[in-house]
Amino acid sequence: MAQKVKLSTIAESLGLSTATISLALRDSPLVAADTRDKIKEQARALGYIYNRRAASLRTSRSGIVGVVFHDVMNPFYGEILKAIESELDRSRQTFILSNHYDSVEKQRTFIETLLQLGSDGIIMSPAIGTPIEDMTLAEDNGMPAILVARSMDGVDMPTYRGDDSYGISLATNHLISLGHRTIAMVGGTDQTSTGRDRYQGYVNALRKAGIEVDPNLRIPGPRSKQGGFEAAVHFLSLPQKPTAAVCWNDLVAIGLMNGISRAGLVPGVDISVTGYDDLEEAAIATPALTTVSNGQAEVGRLAARALLDRLAGSHEPDGIHLIKPEMRIRQSTGPVRPRV
């Protein structure tokens, strides 16, 4: 087997000290930028591989952060992850990603693995049904935890997410302003803080406008495009004949619009539809989707920054930090047009 390249090998080849080589490879400002570049180029040429395990023994830091979400295939989480990655890159932190798919056991195994690896911290959107002791497992073992997207009762950790109740009220009020009075809510679940808050925002907006809240106009469950598409049959068969739908997220809204179109109706003309999250796909959907921007990029950036600050010795206040949503009005909503 080939012998591993050591710092001393690089130092000898450049006529520098091993201390200078070490500092340069860690991007220390104590080494001039041009010298750092020269050292890194020589390290690559010689095939030097940074020994993270040895470094972690010296510094008590691994340079590794865990990130666990429900499902990163959902573009909502993908946009949060992109912002987290960008912020971690600036501090030369590497992340390990896991999807828990709302499996508490899978999530717990991931946390335990991170602890075994000596990870520096974890950013997580907790699985449905997560017990409090699982949430504190990381912190109790010296691994700081930051929550995103979902919050949990009884857990006082820094949590970054959009103001879901306010955001859904924006969408509902927009439909009310267009004359809609029979408005359904499609998707979501009361098992998450996100689902509960969004439904509450819908209810609050209706009550403020003097519109009776009809529980039969709620179609819970769907969280994907397929789910929204399948919900269209239920939506179109409701005896109350809703003229509009507030959807739990953009994926549900796009699926619902496809189902409405399949039934021979025109979204935005015959039935108004709003989404939530303002994913990239929303603007290019047919019709372009009226939705709510939920600040995913800001959520990811602030969460990563909060974790890095903790690792540096400062402490972001615990509790929930809400990002204020904004409406994005497009072609999928219009004045009420009673169905016949």
Short mmCIF file of C-alpha atoms in Angstrom, two decimals:
data_model
loop_
_atom_site.label_atom_id
_atom_site.label_comp_id
_atom_site.label_asym_id
_atom_site.label_seq_id
_atom_site.Cartn_x
_atom_site.Cartn_y
_atom_site.Cartn_z
CA MET A 1 0.00 0.00 0.00
CA ALA A 2 1.18 3.53 -0.78
CA GLN A 3 2.37 5.52 2.22
CA LYS A 4 0.08 8.37 3.31
CA VAL A 5 1.33 11.86 2.57
CA LYS A 6 2.09 13.76 5.79
CA LEU A 7 2.17 17.47 6.55
CA SER A 8 5.94 17.18 6.91
CA THR A 9 6.18 15.93 3.31
CA ILE A 10 4.41 19.06 2.03
CA ALA A 11 6.51 21.26 4.33
CA GLU A 12 9.80 19.78 3.08
CA SER A 13 8.76 20.14 -0.56
CA LEU A 14 8.03 23.85 -0.08
CA GLY A 15 10.69 24.71 2.47
CA LEU A 16 8.08 25.74 5.06
CA SER A 17 7.25 24.65 8.59
CA THR A 18 4.60 22.02 9.30
CA ALA A 19 2.82 24.62 11.46
CA THR A 20 2.48 26.92 8.45
CA ILE A 21 1.21 24.04 6.32
CA SER A 22 -1.38 23.11 8.95
CA LEU A 23 -2.62 26.68 9.31
CA ALA A 24 -2.87 27.14 5.54
CA LEU A 25 -4.89 23.95 5.05
CA ARG A 26 -7.32 25.22 7.70
CA ASP A 27 -7.65 28.58 5.89
CA SER A 28 -6.07 30.50 8.75
CA PRO A 29 -5.73 34.26 8.08
CA LEU A 30 -2.31 34.03 9.76
CA VAL A 31 -0.98 32.71 6.43
CA ALA A 32 -1.00 35.03 3.42
CA ALA A 33 -3.62 34.19 0.80
CA ASP A 34 -1.11 33.52 -1.99
CA THR A 35 0.90 31.24 0.30
CA ARG A 36 -2.27 29.37 1.29
CA ASP A 37 -3.13 28.83 -2.37
CA LYS A 38 0.40 27.58 -3.11
CA ILE A 39 0.28 25.14 -0.19
CA LYS A 40 -3.16 23.80 -1.16
CA GLU A 41 -2.02 23.30 -4.75
CA GLN A 42 1.03 21.35 -3.59
CA ALA A 43 -1.08 19.29 -1.19
CA ARG A 44 -3.39 18.29 -4.02
CA ALA A 45 -0.44 17.48 -6.29
CA LEU A 46 1.06 15.19 -3.64
CA GLY A 47 -2.29 13.53 -2.91
CA TYR A 48 -2.60 14.75 0.67
CA ILE A 49 -5.90 13.80 2.38
CA TYR A 50 -6.99 15.75 5.45
CA ASN A 51 -7.25 13.45 8.47
CA ARG A 52 -10.50 14.60 10.05
CA ARG A 53 -10.36 11.99 12.80
CA ALA A 54 -6.94 13.13 13.98
CA ALA A 55 -8.01 16.77 13.83
CA SER A 56 -11.12 16.05 15.88
CA LEU A 57 -8.96 14.52 18.62
CA ARG A 58 -6.91 17.71 18.76
CA THR A 59 -9.78 20.20 18.63
CA SER A 60 -12.77 18.22 20.04
CA ARG A 61 -14.57 19.19 16.83
CA SER A 62 -15.36 16.90 13.92
CA GLY A 63 -16.41 19.53 11.38
CA ILE A 64 -19.53 17.43 10.75
CA VAL A 65 -23.15 18.56 11.18
CA GLY A 66 -26.18 16.30 10.87
CA VAL A 67 -29.30 17.41 8.97
CA VAL A 68 -32.51 15.38 9.16
CA PHE A 69 -35.79 16.22 7.41
CA HIS A 70 -39.04 14.46 6.54
CA ASP A 71 -38.12 14.06 2.86
CA VAL A 72 -35.61 16.20 0.98
CA MET A 73 -37.31 15.22 -2.30
CA ASN A 74 -39.94 17.77 -1.26
CA PRO A 75 -38.61 21.01 -2.82
CA PHE A 76 -39.59 22.88 0.36
CA TYR A 77 -36.95 21.00 2.32
CA GLY A 78 -34.58 21.11 -0.64
CA GLU A 79 -34.60 24.92 -0.56
CA ILE A 80 -33.95 24.94 3.19
CA LEU A 81 -31.09 22.47 2.73
CA LYS A 82 -29.51 24.57 -0.03
CA ALA A 83 -29.36 27.58 2.31
CA ILE A 84 -27.98 25.45 5.16
CA GLU A 85 -25.28 24.05 2.89
CA SER A 86 -24.28 27.52 1.68
CA GLU A 87 -23.93 28.81 5.24
CA LEU A 88 -22.02 25.75 6.47
CA ASP A 89 -19.65 25.95 3.50
CA ARG A 90 -18.51 29.36 4.67
CA SER A 91 -17.31 27.78 7.91
CA ARG A 92 -15.93 24.66 6.22
CA GLN A 93 -18.48 22.42 7.91
CA THR A 94 -19.54 19.19 6.22
CA PHE A 95 -23.06 17.86 6.68
CA ILE A 96 -24.56 14.37 6.71
CA LEU A 97 -28.16 14.19 5.49
CA SER A 98 -30.92 11.80 6.47
CA ASN A 99 -34.64 11.57 5.62
CA HIS A 100 -36.74 10.23 8.48
CA TYR A 101 -40.02 9.97 6.49
CA ASP A 102 -41.76 10.60 9.83
CA SER A 103 -40.24 7.43 11.31
CA VAL A 104 -39.28 8.17 14.92
CA GLU A 105 -37.08 5.07 15.01
CA LYS A 106 -35.16 6.06 11.87
CA GLN A 107 -34.66 9.57 13.26
CA ARG A 108 -33.43 8.22 16.63
CA THR A 109 -30.93 5.92 14.89
CA PHE A 110 -29.56 8.88 12.94
CA ILE A 111 -29.12 10.98 16.09
CA GLU A 112 -27.35 8.10 17.83
CA THR A 113 -25.07 7.65 14.80
CA LEU A 114 -24.15 11.33 14.86
CA LEU A 115 -23.27 11.06 18.54
CA GLN A 116 -21.09 8.02 17.81
CA LEU A 117 -19.30 9.99 15.09
CA GLY A 118 -18.75 12.94 17.42
CA SER A 119 -20.73 15.32 15.21
CA ASP A 120 -20.67 18.98 16.17
CA GLY A 121 -24.44 19.56 15.99
CA ILE A 122 -27.72 18.74 14.29
CA ILE A 123 -30.37 20.68 12.38
CA MET A 124 -33.68 18.86 12.26
CA SER A 125 -37.34 19.00 11.35
CA PRO A 126 -38.69 16.50 13.90
CA ALA A 127 -40.70 13.46 12.84
CA ILE A 128 -44.36 13.18 13.78
CA GLY A 129 -44.65 11.67 17.24
CA THR A 130 -41.10 12.46 18.33
CA PRO A 131 -40.88 12.09 22.14
CA ILE A 132 -39.29 14.91 24.10
CA GLU A 133 -36.48 12.65 25.32
CA ASP A 134 -35.42 12.05 21.72
CA MET A 135 -35.32 15.80 21.11
CA THR A 136 -33.04 16.33 24.09
CA LEU A 137 -30.85 13.29 23.37
CA ALA A 138 -28.43 15.37 21.32
CA GLU A 139 -28.22 18.32 23.71
CA ASP A 140 -27.84 16.09 26.76
CA ASN A 141 -24.79 14.53 25.11
CA GLY A 142 -23.15 17.81 24.15
CA MET A 143 -24.42 18.06 20.57
CA PRO A 144 -26.37 21.32 20.01
CA ALA A 145 -29.69 20.98 18.16
CA ILE A 146 -31.57 23.53 16.05
CA LEU A 147 -35.11 22.92 14.78
CA VAL A 148 -36.53 24.05 11.43
CA ALA A 149 -40.00 24.03 9.80
CA ARG A 150 -41.69 22.22 12.68
CA SER A 151 -41.78 23.11 16.37
CA MET A 152 -42.63 20.89 19.34
CA ASP A 153 -44.54 21.64 22.51
CA GLY A 154 -42.42 21.30 25.63
CA VAL A 155 -39.13 21.63 23.76
CA ASP A 156 -37.29 24.91 24.29
CA MET A 157 -34.74 24.86 21.48
CA PRO A 158 -34.01 27.52 18.85
CA THR A 159 -36.62 26.91 16.15
CA TYR A 160 -36.76 28.64 12.77
CA ARG A 161 -39.86 28.49 10.57
CA GLY A 162 -42.37 30.61 8.72
CA ASP A 163 -45.34 32.16 10.50
CA ASP A 164 -47.74 29.54 9.13
CA SER A 165 -50.92 30.86 10.72
CA TYR A 166 -50.33 34.36 9.37
CA GLY A 167 -49.28 33.05 5.96
CA ILE A 168 -52.41 30.97 5.40
CA SER A 169 -54.54 33.87 6.59
CA LEU A 170 -52.97 35.96 3.81
CA ALA A 171 -54.05 33.40 1.21
CA THR A 172 -57.54 33.05 2.68
CA ASN A 173 -58.02 36.81 2.89
CA HIS A 174 -56.93 37.13 -0.73
CA LEU A 175 -59.70 34.74 -1.80
CA ILE A 176 -62.24 36.52 0.40
CA SER A 177 -61.28 39.83 -1.22
CA LEU A 178 -62.16 38.29 -4.59
CA GLY A 179 -65.66 37.50 -3.36
CA HIS A 180 -65.22 33.86 -2.41
CA ARG A 181 -67.23 32.68 0.58
CA THR A 182 -67.22 28.90 0.20
CA ILE A 183 -63.53 28.16 0.55
CA ALA A 184 -62.16 24.67 1.18
CA MET A 185 -58.83 23.84 2.78
CA VAL A 186 -57.03 20.92 1.17
CA GLY A 187 -54.14 19.01 2.76
CA GLY A 188 -52.10 18.98 5.94
CA THR A 189 -52.36 17.19 9.25
CA ASP A 190 -53.00 18.18 12.85
CA GLN A 191 -50.09 15.92 13.86
CA THR A 192 -47.57 18.66 13.06
CA SER A 193 -47.28 22.25 14.26
CA THR A 194 -47.26 23.28 10.60
CA GLY A 195 -50.59 21.61 9.89
CA ARG A 196 -52.24 22.93 13.04
CA ASP A 197 -51.04 26.49 12.53
CA ARG A 198 -52.03 26.64 8.87
CA TYR A 199 -55.51 25.37 9.57
CA GLN A 200 -55.86 27.86 12.42
CA GLY A 201 -54.87 30.70 10.09
CA TYR A 202 -57.58 29.60 7.65
CA VAL A 203 -60.17 29.46 10.43
CA ASN A 204 -59.15 32.86 11.85
CA ALA A 205 -59.45 34.57 8.46
CA LEU A 206 -62.91 33.15 7.82
CA ARG A 207 -64.20 34.14 11.25
CA LYS A 208 -62.76 37.64 10.96
CA ALA A 209 -64.69 38.04 7.68
CA GLY A 210 -67.89 36.80 9.30
CA ILE A 211 -67.88 33.55 7.33
CA GLU A 212 -69.03 30.42 9.13
CA VAL A 213 -66.35 27.74 9.42
CA ASP A 214 -67.70 24.54 7.90
CA PRO A 215 -65.61 21.50 8.98
CA ASN A 216 -66.90 19.61 5.95
CA LEU A 217 -64.88 21.98 3.75
CA ARG A 218 -61.63 20.67 5.21
CA ILE A 219 -59.93 17.85 3.29
CA PRO A 220 -56.98 16.84 5.49
CA GLY A 221 -54.20 14.49 4.51
CA PRO A 222 -52.64 15.37 1.13
CA ARG A 223 -49.08 16.73 1.20
CA SER A 224 -47.91 15.85 -2.32
CA LYS A 225 -48.91 16.48 -5.94
CA GLN A 226 -50.37 12.99 -6.19
CA GLY A 227 -52.33 13.59 -3.00
CA GLY A 228 -53.67 16.89 -4.32
CA PHE A 229 -54.64 15.28 -7.63
CA GLU A 230 -56.52 12.49 -5.87
CA ALA A 231 -58.24 14.99 -3.55
CA ALA A 232 -59.78 16.76 -6.56
CA VAL A 233 -62.52 14.09 -6.81
CA HIS A 234 -63.54 14.70 -3.18
CA PHE A 235 -63.24 18.47 -3.60
CA LEU A 236 -65.46 18.58 -6.70
CA SER A 237 -68.08 16.33 -5.11
CA LEU A 238 -68.55 18.43 -1.96
CA PRO A 239 -72.23 19.37 -1.61
CA GLN A 240 -71.27 22.89 -0.51
CA LYS A 241 -69.70 23.44 -3.98
CA PRO A 242 -66.64 25.50 -2.97
CA THR A 243 -65.52 28.17 -5.40
CA ALA A 244 -61.97 28.24 -4.08
CA ALA A 245 -59.35 26.15 -2.26
CA VAL A 246 -56.58 27.10 0.13
CA CYS A 247 -54.00 24.34 -0.20
CA TRP A 248 -51.55 23.22 2.47
CA ASN A 249 -48.59 23.63 0.11
CA ASP A 250 -47.71 24.25 -3.54
CA LEU A 251 -47.42 20.55 -4.36
CA VAL A 252 -50.98 19.88 -3.20
CA ALA A 253 -52.21 22.97 -5.06
CA ILE A 254 -50.58 21.95 -8.35
CA GLY A 255 -51.96 18.42 -8.02
CA LEU A 256 -55.43 19.78 -7.23
CA MET A 257 -55.30 22.10 -10.27
CA ASN A 258 -54.41 19.12 -12.47
CA GLY A 259 -57.39 17.22 -11.08
CA ILE A 260 -59.68 20.19 -11.63
CA SER A 261 -58.45 20.52 -15.22
CA ARG A 262 -58.96 16.79 -15.79
CA ALA A 263 -62.60 17.29 -14.78
CA GLY A 264 -63.04 19.92 -17.52
CA LEU A 265 -62.86 23.02 -15.29
CA VAL A 266 -60.37 25.87 -15.50
CA PRO A 267 -58.31 26.68 -12.38
CA GLY A 268 -58.20 30.41 -11.80
CA VAL A 269 -61.46 30.90 -13.72
CA ASP A 270 -63.99 28.32 -12.57
CA ILE A 271 -62.22 27.59 -9.27
CA SER A 272 -59.52 29.63 -7.55
CA VAL A 273 -56.59 27.81 -5.95
CA THR A 274 -53.82 29.05 -3.67
CA GLY A 275 -50.67 27.22 -2.65
CA TYR A 276 -48.06 27.73 0.04
CA ASP A 277 -44.22 27.92 0.00
CA ASP A 278 -43.66 29.63 -3.39
CA LEU A 279 -41.57 26.83 -4.82
CA GLU A 280 -39.80 27.40 -8.12
CA GLU A 281 -42.44 25.27 -9.84
CA ALA A 282 -45.26 27.55 -8.66
CA ALA A 283 -44.38 30.38 -11.04
CA ILE A 284 -44.25 28.10 -14.10
CA ALA A 285 -47.32 26.00 -13.32
CA THR A 286 -50.36 26.23 -15.60
CA PRO A 287 -51.89 28.52 -14.58
CA ALA A 288 -49.14 30.25 -12.59
CA LEU A 289 -49.89 29.55 -8.95
CA THR A 290 -50.96 32.21 -6.47
CA THR A 291 -49.10 31.26 -3.31
CA VAL A 292 -47.36 32.40 -0.14
CA SER A 293 -43.60 32.79 0.10
CA ASN A 294 -42.60 31.12 3.35
CA GLY A 295 -38.94 32.20 3.53
CA GLN A 296 -37.34 28.76 3.23
CA ALA A 297 -33.94 30.18 2.31
CA GLU A 298 -33.99 32.50 5.32
CA VAL A 299 -35.06 29.62 7.58
CA GLY A 300 -32.10 27.53 6.43
CA ARG A 301 -29.61 30.37 6.66
CA LEU A 302 -30.67 31.45 10.14
CA ALA A 303 -30.75 27.88 11.45
CA ALA A 304 -27.24 27.13 10.20
CA ARG A 305 -25.98 30.46 11.51
CA ALA A 306 -27.51 29.79 14.93
CA LEU A 307 -25.76 26.41 15.12
CA LEU A 308 -22.41 27.85 14.04
CA ASP A 309 -22.75 30.64 16.60
CA ARG A 310 -23.37 28.06 19.32
CA LEU A 311 -20.28 26.14 18.27
CA ALA A 312 -18.33 29.40 18.44
CA GLY A 313 -19.48 30.00 22.01
CA SER A 314 -22.38 32.42 21.56
CA HIS A 315 -25.99 31.44 22.15
CA GLU A 316 -29.03 32.32 20.04
CA PRO A 317 -32.08 32.67 22.31
CA ASP A 318 -34.19 29.53 22.60
CA GLY A 319 -37.80 29.52 21.44
CA ILE A 320 -39.51 29.99 18.09
CA HIS A 321 -38.15 32.51 15.58
CA LEU A 322 -40.78 33.22 12.90
CA ILE A 323 -40.12 34.40 9.35
CA LYS A 324 -42.91 36.63 8.02
CA PRO A 325 -44.53 35.21 4.85
CA GLU A 326 -45.54 37.25 1.79
CA MET A 327 -48.27 36.78 -0.86
CA ARG A 328 -47.40 36.02 -4.48
CA ILE A 329 -50.52 36.74 -6.58
CA ARG A 330 -50.60 35.04 -9.98
CA GLN A 331 -53.15 33.53 -12.37
CA SER A 332 -54.63 30.65 -10.35
CA THR A 333 -57.01 32.97 -8.46
CA GLY A 334 -59.72 35.26 -9.74
CA PRO A 335 -63.11 36.76 -8.90
CA VAL A 336 -65.76 34.33 -7.69
CA ARG A 337 -67.59 32.54 -10.45
CA PRO A 338 -70.41 30.43 -9.03
CA ARG A 339 -70.46 26.85 -10.26
CA VAL A 340 -73.64 25.71 -11.99
#
